[in-house]
């Protein structure tokens, strides 16, 4: 028996009747962009996150780029971002002509260290963008403490945190505005690309609605220089069908994570540090660290167990940011050199989880 990292076909097959009905509904409507399906999903997801507004867009990076643009952040401005993240978080800042300022993560949580944020603030800093990486929320109380004292906006990258919580609030409702990705492999994924912005700032929401649609709120009337980034009706309908199942899927992910945390006993493997409240983490990814990461990955592949690396190259080592090549972020570099993501998902069977645990414990 092979153990896939994530079997998307089986994930979506569970909802086949609802997805078929959603596709038929859109086909029958004859309306494919910015229609009733988009409106319905936006209302439902805003209610789920606890925000006043949700604005659908084409993908997660666009969501972050729209937020930065709508906040008026651009050339000459700085945005603090994690040094250990997927590059889309940083690209969204660069796309607006602003300067990303990288801050190292905590070695315990692997998330941006709030204690390092204040030292990165300058007179040009306009915002802090936190990334709830792996399904765990960044400690937001300290982030807000720094932001309020320095007059900064707070942005959440929630691409891996659908349904994650912090002190009773949901990811997407812990900042001035948040960007989500609905890439198929996400905890809430569509069957293509998709994204959204959540916010309770009405004026910001209106600016983002215009920016995503050529800068227009009325056809052929362009208020600003926007671009085309819309969540299509078909993907919105699919997301509406899957949203009611998100909490149950997240609960199953937690169950798998607890088995890994309790069962893996290999001294060469560092397990993720669990949050104080287990319900806060939605475990989009279960990351382990191992100095012999590549050997472990090859060994698991021989056992028929698929793993992934999130992410093999840190942002400051990417050719896209070659101007940062002489910089050193040692904690990020360690994470990117040692991180290995284990299989996890709502259709991963109990036997498969046991195989992963036994294989890791047998690795020498």
CSV table of C-alpha atoms in Angstrom, one decimal:
chain,number,residue,atom,x,y,z
A,1,UNK,CA,0.0,0.0,0.0
A,2,UNK,CA,1.4,3.4,-1.0
A,3,UNK,CA,0.8,6.4,1.2
A,4,UNK,CA,0.2,9.6,-0.8
A,5,UNK,CA,1.0,12.9,0.7
A,6,UNK,CA,-2.6,14.1,-0.2
A,7,UNK,CA,-5.1,12.3,-2.4
A,8,UNK,CA,-7.1,15.1,-3.9
A,9,UNK,CA,-9.3,12.8,-5.9
A,10,UNK,CA,-10.5,11.0,-2.8
A,11,UNK,CA,-10.9,14.3,-0.9
A,12,UNK,CA,-13.3,15.7,-3.5
A,13,UNK,CA,-15.0,12.4,-4.3
A,14,UNK,CA,-16.7,12.6,-0.9
A,15,UNK,CA,-18.6,15.6,-2.1
A,16,UNK,CA,-19.4,14.4,-5.6
A,17,UNK,CA,-23.2,14.9,-5.4
A,18,UNK,CA,-22.8,18.4,-4.0
A,19,UNK,CA,-20.1,19.3,-6.6
A,20,UNK,CA,-22.1,17.9,-9.5
A,21,UNK,CA,-25.1,19.9,-8.3
A,22,UNK,CA,-23.0,23.1,-8.0
A,23,UNK,CA,-21.6,22.7,-11.5
A,24,UNK,CA,-25.1,22.1,-13.0
A,25,UNK,CA,-26.4,25.2,-11.1
A,26,UNK,CA,-23.7,27.4,-12.7
A,27,UNK,CA,-24.2,25.9,-16.1
A,28,UNK,CA,-27.9,26.3,-16.0
A,29,UNK,CA,-27.6,29.9,-14.8
A,30,UNK,CA,-25.6,31.2,-17.8
A,31,UNK,CA,-23.8,33.6,-15.5
A,32,UNK,CA,-20.1,32.8,-14.8
A,33,UNK,CA,-18.5,35.8,-13.1
A,34,UNK,CA,-19.5,38.0,-10.2
A,35,UNK,CA,-22.9,36.5,-9.8
A,36,UNK,CA,-25.1,34.9,-7.2
A,37,UNK,CA,-22.7,32.0,-6.5
A,38,UNK,CA,-19.9,34.5,-5.7
A,39,UNK,CA,-22.1,36.6,-3.5
A,40,UNK,CA,-23.4,33.5,-1.6
A,41,UNK,CA,-19.9,32.2,-0.9
A,42,UNK,CA,-18.6,35.6,0.1
A,43,UNK,CA,-21.5,35.9,2.7
A,44,UNK,CA,-20.9,32.4,4.0
A,45,UNK,CA,-17.2,32.7,4.3
A,46,UNK,CA,-17.4,36.1,6.0
A,47,UNK,CA,-19.8,34.7,8.5
A,48,UNK,CA,-17.5,31.7,9.0
A,49,UNK,CA,-14.5,33.9,9.7
A,50,UNK,CA,-16.5,36.4,11.7
A,51,UNK,CA,-15.8,39.4,9.4
A,52,UNK,CA,-18.1,41.9,7.9
A,53,UNK,CA,-16.8,41.4,4.4
A,54,UNK,CA,-15.3,38.8,2.1
A,55,UNK,CA,-14.2,39.6,-1.4
A,56,UNK,CA,-13.5,36.8,-3.8
A,57,UNK,CA,-10.5,37.0,-6.1
A,58,UNK,CA,-8.5,34.9,-8.5
A,59,UNK,CA,-5.9,33.4,-6.1
A,60,UNK,CA,-4.1,33.8,-2.8
A,61,UNK,CA,-1.3,36.0,-4.0
A,62,UNK,CA,-3.7,38.4,-5.6
A,63,UNK,CA,-5.6,38.6,-2.3
A,64,UNK,CA,-2.4,39.8,-0.5
A,65,UNK,CA,-1.4,42.1,-3.4
A,66,UNK,CA,-4.9,43.7,-3.4
A,67,UNK,CA,-4.7,44.3,0.3
A,68,UNK,CA,-1.3,46.0,0.1
A,69,UNK,CA,-2.5,48.1,-2.8
A,70,UNK,CA,-5.8,49.1,-1.2
A,71,UNK,CA,-3.9,50.2,2.0
A,72,UNK,CA,-2.0,52.7,-0.2
A,73,UNK,CA,1.4,51.0,0.5
A,74,UNK,CA,3.9,51.4,-2.3
A,75,UNK,CA,7.3,52.7,-3.3
A,76,UNK,CA,9.3,54.0,-0.4
A,77,UNK,CA,7.3,52.0,2.1
A,78,UNK,CA,8.3,48.9,4.0
A,79,UNK,CA,6.2,45.8,5.1
A,80,UNK,CA,7.6,43.4,7.7
A,81,UNK,CA,7.2,39.8,6.5
A,82,UNK,CA,8.5,36.4,7.8
A,83,UNK,CA,11.9,35.3,6.4
A,84,UNK,CA,10.6,31.7,6.5
A,85,UNK,CA,7.5,31.5,4.3
A,86,UNK,CA,6.3,30.7,0.8
A,87,UNK,CA,7.5,33.4,-1.5
A,88,UNK,CA,4.0,34.6,-2.5
A,89,UNK,CA,3.8,36.5,0.8
A,90,UNK,CA,6.9,38.5,-0.2
A,91,UNK,CA,6.0,38.8,-3.8
A,92,UNK,CA,2.8,40.5,-2.9
A,93,UNK,CA,4.7,43.3,-1.2
A,94,UNK,CA,7.2,43.6,-4.1
A,95,UNK,CA,4.4,43.7,-6.7
A,96,UNK,CA,3.3,47.0,-5.2
A,97,UNK,CA,6.7,48.5,-5.3
A,98,UNK,CA,7.1,48.4,-1.5
A,99,UNK,CA,10.1,46.8,0.3
A,100,UNK,CA,9.8,43.5,2.1
A,101,UNK,CA,11.6,43.5,5.5
A,102,UNK,CA,12.4,39.9,6.6
A,103,UNK,CA,12.0,38.9,10.2
A,104,UNK,CA,13.2,35.5,11.5
A,105,UNK,CA,10.8,32.9,13.0
A,106,UNK,CA,10.6,31.4,16.5
A,107,UNK,CA,12.4,28.1,16.7
A,108,UNK,CA,9.5,26.8,18.8
A,109,UNK,CA,6.6,27.7,16.6
A,110,UNK,CA,8.4,28.1,13.2
A,111,UNK,CA,6.3,31.3,12.8
A,112,UNK,CA,7.5,34.9,12.6
A,113,UNK,CA,8.8,35.8,16.1
A,114,UNK,CA,6.8,38.7,17.5
A,115,UNK,CA,9.8,39.6,19.7
A,116,UNK,CA,11.9,40.4,16.6
A,117,UNK,CA,9.2,42.4,14.9
A,118,UNK,CA,9.7,45.7,16.8
A,119,UNK,CA,13.5,45.7,16.1
A,120,UNK,CA,12.6,45.7,12.3
A,121,UNK,CA,10.3,48.8,12.5
A,122,UNK,CA,11.6,52.0,10.9
A,123,UNK,CA,10.1,55.3,9.9
A,124,UNK,CA,9.2,53.7,6.6
A,125,UNK,CA,7.3,50.7,8.0
A,126,UNK,CA,3.6,50.7,7.1
A,127,UNK,CA,2.4,47.2,7.9
A,128,UNK,CA,3.2,43.8,9.4
A,129,UNK,CA,2.2,40.8,7.3
A,130,UNK,CA,2.0,37.6,9.4
A,131,UNK,CA,1.8,34.2,7.8
A,132,UNK,CA,-0.1,31.5,9.7
A,133,UNK,CA,2.2,28.8,8.3
A,134,UNK,CA,1.4,25.1,8.5
A,135,UNK,CA,-2.0,25.8,9.9
A,136,UNK,CA,-0.9,27.5,13.1
A,137,UNK,CA,-1.8,31.1,14.0
A,138,UNK,CA,1.0,33.5,14.7
A,139,UNK,CA,0.8,34.9,18.3
A,140,UNK,CA,-1.2,38.0,17.5
A,141,UNK,CA,-1.4,39.8,20.8
A,142,UNK,CA,2.2,40.8,20.7
A,143,UNK,CA,2.0,41.6,17.0
A,144,UNK,CA,-0.9,44.0,17.7
A,145,UNK,CA,0.9,45.5,20.6
A,146,UNK,CA,3.8,46.5,18.3
A,147,UNK,CA,1.5,47.6,15.5
A,148,UNK,CA,-0.7,49.9,17.7
A,149,UNK,CA,2.3,51.6,19.3
A,150,UNK,CA,3.9,52.3,15.9
A,151,UNK,CA,0.7,53.0,13.9
A,152,UNK,CA,1.1,50.0,11.6
A,153,UNK,CA,-1.5,48.0,9.6
A,154,UNK,CA,-1.7,44.3,10.3
A,155,UNK,CA,-2.2,41.8,7.4
A,156,UNK,CA,-2.8,38.1,7.7
A,157,UNK,CA,-1.7,35.5,5.1
A,158,UNK,CA,-4.2,32.7,5.8
A,159,UNK,CA,-3.3,30.5,2.9
A,160,UNK,CA,-2.7,27.6,5.2
A,161,UNK,CA,-5.0,28.5,8.0
A,162,UNK,CA,-8.6,28.0,7.0
A,163,UNK,CA,-10.5,27.6,10.3
A,164,UNK,CA,-7.5,28.1,12.6
A,165,UNK,CA,-8.2,30.0,15.8
A,166,UNK,CA,-6.4,32.3,18.3
A,167,UNK,CA,-7.9,33.1,21.7
A,168,UNK,CA,-11.4,32.5,20.4
A,169,UNK,CA,-11.1,34.4,17.1
A,170,UNK,CA,-10.7,32.8,13.7
A,171,UNK,CA,-7.8,33.4,11.3
A,172,UNK,CA,-9.0,36.0,8.8
A,173,UNK,CA,-10.5,38.1,11.6
A,174,UNK,CA,-7.4,38.9,13.6
A,175,UNK,CA,-6.1,41.8,11.5
A,176,UNK,CA,-7.0,44.8,9.4
A,177,UNK,CA,-7.4,42.4,6.4
A,178,UNK,CA,-6.5,38.9,5.5
A,179,UNK,CA,-5.8,37.0,2.3
A,180,UNK,CA,-6.8,33.4,1.7
A,181,UNK,CA,-5.9,30.9,-1.0
A,182,UNK,CA,-8.3,28.2,-2.2
A,183,UNK,CA,-5.7,26.3,-4.2
A,184,UNK,CA,-6.9,22.7,-4.5
A,185,UNK,CA,-4.6,21.3,-1.8
A,186,UNK,CA,-5.7,23.8,0.9
A,187,UNK,CA,-7.9,22.8,3.9
A,188,UNK,CA,-10.7,24.5,1.9
A,189,UNK,CA,-9.7,24.1,-1.7
A,190,UNK,CA,-11.6,24.6,-4.9
A,191,UNK,CA,-11.1,22.7,-8.2
A,192,UNK,CA,-8.7,25.3,-9.7
A,193,UNK,CA,-7.3,28.6,-8.5
A,194,UNK,CA,-9.2,30.9,-6.2
A,195,UNK,CA,-8.7,33.3,-3.3
A,196,UNK,CA,-10.4,36.0,-1.2
A,197,UNK,CA,-9.9,38.9,1.2
A,198,UNK,CA,-11.6,39.1,4.5
A,199,UNK,CA,-11.9,42.3,6.5
A,200,UNK,CA,-14.3,44.3,8.7
A,201,UNK,CA,-13.2,47.6,7.2
A,202,UNK,CA,-16.0,48.7,4.9
A,203,UNK,CA,-14.0,51.4,3.1
A,204,UNK,CA,-11.1,48.9,2.5
A,205,UNK,CA,-13.5,46.3,1.2
A,206,UNK,CA,-15.0,48.7,-1.3
A,207,UNK,CA,-11.5,49.6,-2.6
A,208,UNK,CA,-10.6,46.0,-3.0
A,209,UNK,CA,-13.9,45.2,-4.8
A,210,UNK,CA,-13.0,47.9,-7.3
A,211,UNK,CA,-9.4,46.9,-7.6
A,212,UNK,CA,-10.1,43.3,-8.4
A,213,UNK,CA,-12.4,44.3,-11.3
A,214,UNK,CA,-10.3,46.7,-13.4
A,215,UNK,CA,-10.7,49.4,-10.8
A,216,UNK,CA,-14.5,49.5,-11.5
A,217,UNK,CA,-17.6,49.4,-9.4
A,218,UNK,CA,-19.8,50.2,-12.4
A,219,UNK,CA,-19.2,48.7,-15.8
A,220,UNK,CA,-17.0,50.9,-18.0
A,221,UNK,CA,-16.5,53.4,-15.1
A,222,UNK,CA,-13.0,53.0,-13.8
A,223,UNK,CA,-12.3,54.7,-10.5
A,224,UNK,CA,-8.6,53.6,-10.2
A,225,UNK,CA,-5.9,51.6,-11.9
A,226,UNK,CA,-7.0,48.1,-11.0
A,227,UNK,CA,-6.6,44.6,-12.6
A,228,UNK,CA,-8.6,41.5,-13.3
A,229,UNK,CA,-8.7,39.2,-10.3
A,230,UNK,CA,-12.1,37.6,-9.8
A,231,UNK,CA,-13.3,34.3,-8.3
A,232,UNK,CA,-15.4,32.7,-11.0
A,233,UNK,CA,-18.9,31.4,-10.3
A,234,UNK,CA,-18.0,27.7,-10.7
A,235,UNK,CA,-15.2,27.8,-8.1
A,236,UNK,CA,-17.4,29.9,-5.7
A,237,UNK,CA,-20.2,27.2,-6.0
A,238,UNK,CA,-17.7,24.4,-5.3
A,239,UNK,CA,-16.4,26.3,-2.3
A,240,UNK,CA,-19.9,26.8,-1.0
A,241,UNK,CA,-20.4,23.1,-1.2
A,242,UNK,CA,-17.3,22.2,0.7
A,243,UNK,CA,-17.3,24.9,3.4
A,244,UNK,CA,-19.9,23.1,5.7
A,245,UNK,CA,-17.4,20.2,5.9
A,246,UNK,CA,-14.3,22.3,6.8
A,247,UNK,CA,-14.5,22.0,10.6
A,248,UNK,CA,-15.0,18.2,10.4
A,249,UNK,CA,-12.0,17.9,8.1
A,250,UNK,CA,-9.9,20.0,10.4
A,251,UNK,CA,-10.9,17.9,13.3
A,252,UNK,CA,-9.7,14.8,11.5
A,253,UNK,CA,-6.4,16.5,10.6
A,254,UNK,CA,-5.9,17.2,14.4
A,255,UNK,CA,-6.6,13.5,15.1
A,256,UNK,CA,-3.8,12.5,12.7
A,257,UNK,CA,-1.5,15.1,14.1
A,258,UNK,CA,-2.0,13.8,17.6
A,259,UNK,CA,-1.1,10.3,16.5
A,260,UNK,CA,2.1,11.6,14.9
A,261,UNK,CA,2.9,13.6,18.1
A,262,UNK,CA,2.3,10.7,20.4
A,263,UNK,CA,3.7,7.9,18.1
A,264,UNK,CA,6.9,9.2,16.5
A,265,UNK,CA,9.8,8.5,18.8
A,266,UNK,CA,12.9,8.8,16.6
A,267,UNK,CA,15.6,10.9,18.4
A,268,UNK,CA,16.8,12.3,15.0
A,269,UNK,CA,13.4,13.8,14.3
A,270,UNK,CA,12.1,17.1,15.9
A,271,UNK,CA,8.4,17.2,16.1
A,272,UNK,CA,6.4,20.4,15.9
A,273,UNK,CA,5.6,22.1,19.2
A,274,UNK,CA,1.9,21.8,19.8
A,275,UNK,CA,-0.1,24.9,20.7
A,276,UNK,CA,-1.5,25.3,24.2
A,277,UNK,CA,-5.0,24.8,22.8
A,278,UNK,CA,-5.0,21.9,20.4
A,279,UNK,CA,-8.1,23.3,18.7
A,280,UNK,CA,-6.2,26.3,17.4
A,281,UNK,CA,-4.1,24.4,14.9
A,282,UNK,CA,-5.7,23.1,11.7
A,283,UNK,CA,-2.5,21.2,10.6
A,284,UNK,CA,-2.5,22.1,6.9
A,285,UNK,CA,1.0,20.7,7.0
A,286,UNK,CA,2.6,18.4,9.6
A,287,UNK,CA,6.2,19.6,9.6
A,288,UNK,CA,9.1,17.7,11.1
A,289,UNK,CA,12.8,18.7,11.2
A,290,UNK,CA,15.6,16.3,10.6
A,291,UNK,CA,19.3,17.0,10.0
A,292,UNK,CA,19.3,14.0,7.6
A,293,UNK,CA,16.1,15.2,5.9
A,294,UNK,CA,17.0,14.1,2.4
A,295,UNK,CA,18.0,10.6,3.5
A,296,UNK,CA,14.8,10.3,5.5
A,297,UNK,CA,12.7,11.4,2.6
A,298,UNK,CA,14.4,8.9,0.3
A,299,UNK,CA,14.0,6.1,2.9
A,300,UNK,CA,10.3,6.9,3.2
A,301,UNK,CA,9.9,6.9,-0.6
A,302,UNK,CA,11.4,3.4,-0.6
A,303,UNK,CA,8.6,2.4,1.8
A,304,UNK,CA,6.0,3.8,-0.5
A,305,UNK,CA,5.4,6.9,1.6
A,306,UNK,CA,5.2,10.3,-0.2
A,307,UNK,CA,6.5,13.4,1.6
A,308,UNK,CA,7.0,17.0,0.5
A,309,UNK,CA,9.4,19.8,1.5
A,310,UNK,CA,7.9,23.2,2.5
A,311,UNK,CA,10.1,24.8,1.3
A,312,UNK,CA,13.5,23.7,-0.1
A,313,UNK,CA,14.9,27.2,-0.8
A,314,UNK,CA,14.3,30.2,1.6
A,315,UNK,CA,13.1,33.4,0.0
A,316,UNK,CA,16.4,35.2,0.4
A,317,UNK,CA,18.2,32.5,-1.5
A,318,UNK,CA,15.9,32.6,-4.5
A,319,UNK,CA,17.2,34.0,-7.7
A,320,UNK,CA,14.2,36.3,-7.8
A,321,UNK,CA,15.7,38.1,-4.8
A,322,UNK,CA,19.4,37.8,-5.7
A,323,UNK,CA,20.0,41.3,-4.2
A,324,UNK,CA,19.6,39.5,-0.8
A,325,UNK,CA,22.1,36.7,-1.6
A,326,UNK,CA,24.7,38.0,0.9
A,327,UNK,CA,22.1,38.1,3.8
A,328,UNK,CA,22.0,35.5,6.5
A,329,UNK,CA,18.8,34.3,8.2
A,330,UNK,CA,20.2,31.3,10.1
A,331,UNK,CA,17.0,30.1,11.7
A,332,UNK,CA,15.1,30.2,8.4
A,333,UNK,CA,18.0,28.5,6.7
A,334,UNK,CA,18.0,25.7,9.2
A,335,UNK,CA,14.2,25.2,8.8
A,336,UNK,CA,14.4,25.1,5.0
A,337,UNK,CA,17.3,22.6,5.1
A,338,UNK,CA,15.6,20.3,7.6
A,339,UNK,CA,11.8,20.5,7.1
A,340,UNK,CA,9.9,17.5,5.8
A,341,UNK,CA,6.1,17.4,5.5
A,342,UNK,CA,4.4,14.2,6.4
A,343,UNK,CA,1.2,12.9,4.8
A,344,UNK,CA,-1.9,14.4,6.3
A,345,UNK,CA,-5.4,15.0,5.0
A,346,UNK,CA,-9.1,14.2,5.6
A,347,UNK,CA,-9.0,10.9,3.7
A,348,UNK,CA,-5.7,9.5,5.0
A,349,UNK,CA,-6.6,6.2,6.7
A,350,UNK,CA,-5.7,5.0,10.2
A,351,UNK,CA,-3.5,2.2,8.8
A,352,UNK,CA,-1.6,4.6,6.6
A,353,UNK,CA,-0.9,6.9,9.5
A,354,UNK,CA,0.4,3.8,11.5
A,355,UNK,CA,2.7,3.0,8.5
A,356,UNK,CA,4.2,6.4,8.5
A,357,UNK,CA,4.9,6.3,12.3
A,358,UNK,CA,6.5,2.9,12.1
A,359,UNK,CA,8.6,3.8,9.1
A,360,UNK,CA,9.9,7.0,10.8
A,361,UNK,CA,10.7,5.1,14.0
A,362,UNK,CA,12.6,2.5,12.1
A,363,UNK,CA,14.8,5.1,10.3
A,364,UNK,CA,18.5,5.0,11.3
